[in-house]
XYZ file of N, CA and C in Angstrom:
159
model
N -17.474 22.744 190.077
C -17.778 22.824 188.658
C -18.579 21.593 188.242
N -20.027 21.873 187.592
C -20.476 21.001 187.057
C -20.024 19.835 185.941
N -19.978 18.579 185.694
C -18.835 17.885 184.639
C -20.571 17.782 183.224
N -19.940 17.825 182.078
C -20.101 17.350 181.141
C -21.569 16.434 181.423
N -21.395 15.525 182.041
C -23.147 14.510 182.058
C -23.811 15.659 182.662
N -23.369 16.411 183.790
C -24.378 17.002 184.358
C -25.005 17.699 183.620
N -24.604 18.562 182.708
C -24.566 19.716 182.027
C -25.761 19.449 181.259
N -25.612 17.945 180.200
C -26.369 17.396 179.424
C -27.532 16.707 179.851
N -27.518 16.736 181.119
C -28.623 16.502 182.094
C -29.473 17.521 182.450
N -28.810 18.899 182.712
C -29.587 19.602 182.958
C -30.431 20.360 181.493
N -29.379 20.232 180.886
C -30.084 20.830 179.255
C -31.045 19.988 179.189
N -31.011 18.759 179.386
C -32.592 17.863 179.395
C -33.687 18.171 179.720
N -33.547 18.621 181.054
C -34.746 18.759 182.292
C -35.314 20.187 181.540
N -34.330 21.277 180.963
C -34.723 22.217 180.819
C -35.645 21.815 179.468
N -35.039 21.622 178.651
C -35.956 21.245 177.555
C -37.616 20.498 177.870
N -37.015 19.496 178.652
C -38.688 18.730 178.840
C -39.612 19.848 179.456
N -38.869 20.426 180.472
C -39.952 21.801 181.390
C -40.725 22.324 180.565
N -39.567 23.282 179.397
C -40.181 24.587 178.592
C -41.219 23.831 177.898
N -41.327 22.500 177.567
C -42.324 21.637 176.722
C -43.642 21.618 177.674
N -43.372 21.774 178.804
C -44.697 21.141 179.330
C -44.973 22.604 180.404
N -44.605 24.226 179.776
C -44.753 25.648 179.956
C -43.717 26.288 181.070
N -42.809 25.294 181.878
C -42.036 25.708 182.887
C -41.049 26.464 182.633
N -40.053 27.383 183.435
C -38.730 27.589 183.113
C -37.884 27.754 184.077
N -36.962 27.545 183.762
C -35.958 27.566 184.940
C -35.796 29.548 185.246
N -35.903 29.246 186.365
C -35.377 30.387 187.096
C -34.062 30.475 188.058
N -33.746 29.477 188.678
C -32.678 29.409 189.217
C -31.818 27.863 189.300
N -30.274 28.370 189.170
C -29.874 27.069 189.127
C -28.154 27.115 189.862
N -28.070 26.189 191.013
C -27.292 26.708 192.505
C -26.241 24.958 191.955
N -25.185 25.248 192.417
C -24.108 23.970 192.435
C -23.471 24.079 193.774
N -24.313 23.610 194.735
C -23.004 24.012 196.132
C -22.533 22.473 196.221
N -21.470 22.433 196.410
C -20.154 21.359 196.974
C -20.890 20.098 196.400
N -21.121 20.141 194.735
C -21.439 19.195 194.167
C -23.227 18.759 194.031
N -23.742 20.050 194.101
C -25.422 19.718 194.618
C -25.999 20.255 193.751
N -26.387 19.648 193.008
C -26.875 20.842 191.562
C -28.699 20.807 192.248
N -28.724 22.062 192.561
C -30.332 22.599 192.490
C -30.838 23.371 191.278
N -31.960 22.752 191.015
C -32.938 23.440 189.815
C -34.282 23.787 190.405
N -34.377 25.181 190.335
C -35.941 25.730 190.564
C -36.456 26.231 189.174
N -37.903 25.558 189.364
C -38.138 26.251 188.557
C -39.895 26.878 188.287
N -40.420 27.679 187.607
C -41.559 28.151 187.673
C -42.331 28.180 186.336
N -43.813 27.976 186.619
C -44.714 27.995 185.674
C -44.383 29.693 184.759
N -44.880 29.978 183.395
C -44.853 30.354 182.449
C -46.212 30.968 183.091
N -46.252 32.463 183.243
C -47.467 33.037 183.258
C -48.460 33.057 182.391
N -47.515 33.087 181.084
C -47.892 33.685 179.981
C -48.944 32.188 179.379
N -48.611 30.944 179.637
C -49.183 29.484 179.422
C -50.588 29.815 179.785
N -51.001 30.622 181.153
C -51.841 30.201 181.740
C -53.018 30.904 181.056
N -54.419 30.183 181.023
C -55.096 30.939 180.568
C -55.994 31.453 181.502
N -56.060 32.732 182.091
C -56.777 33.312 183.139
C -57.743 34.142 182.671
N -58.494 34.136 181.871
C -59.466 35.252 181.663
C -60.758 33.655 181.513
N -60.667 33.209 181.589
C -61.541 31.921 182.448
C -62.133 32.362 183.568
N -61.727 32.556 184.165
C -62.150 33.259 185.219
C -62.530 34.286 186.451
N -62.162 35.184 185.035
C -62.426 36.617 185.377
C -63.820 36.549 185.060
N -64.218 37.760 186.372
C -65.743 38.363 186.533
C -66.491 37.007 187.230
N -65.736 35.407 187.322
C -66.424 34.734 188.346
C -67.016 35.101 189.852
């Protein structure tokens, strides 16, 4: 079980991400190991830039 700092740690990371277009997609605690993945915002990207290049 994650404690209390962690928690408020990870609510951090998530916040700064979604600020700078990321989001969490997955998030793993094995035997005290907190993993955070996470992925760009499709929707951020602007791709019609370079369509028909």
């Amino acid at each position: 079980m994650v404690n209390l700092g962690v928690k408020l740690e990870i609510e951090r990371l998530q916040n700064l991400a979604t600020n700078f277009g990321w989001r969490l997609v997955e998030q793993r605690d094995i035997k005290g190991v907190v993993t955070l993945t996470f992925t760009k915002s499709f929707k951020d990207l602007d791709l019609q830039d370079n369509a028909g290049d």
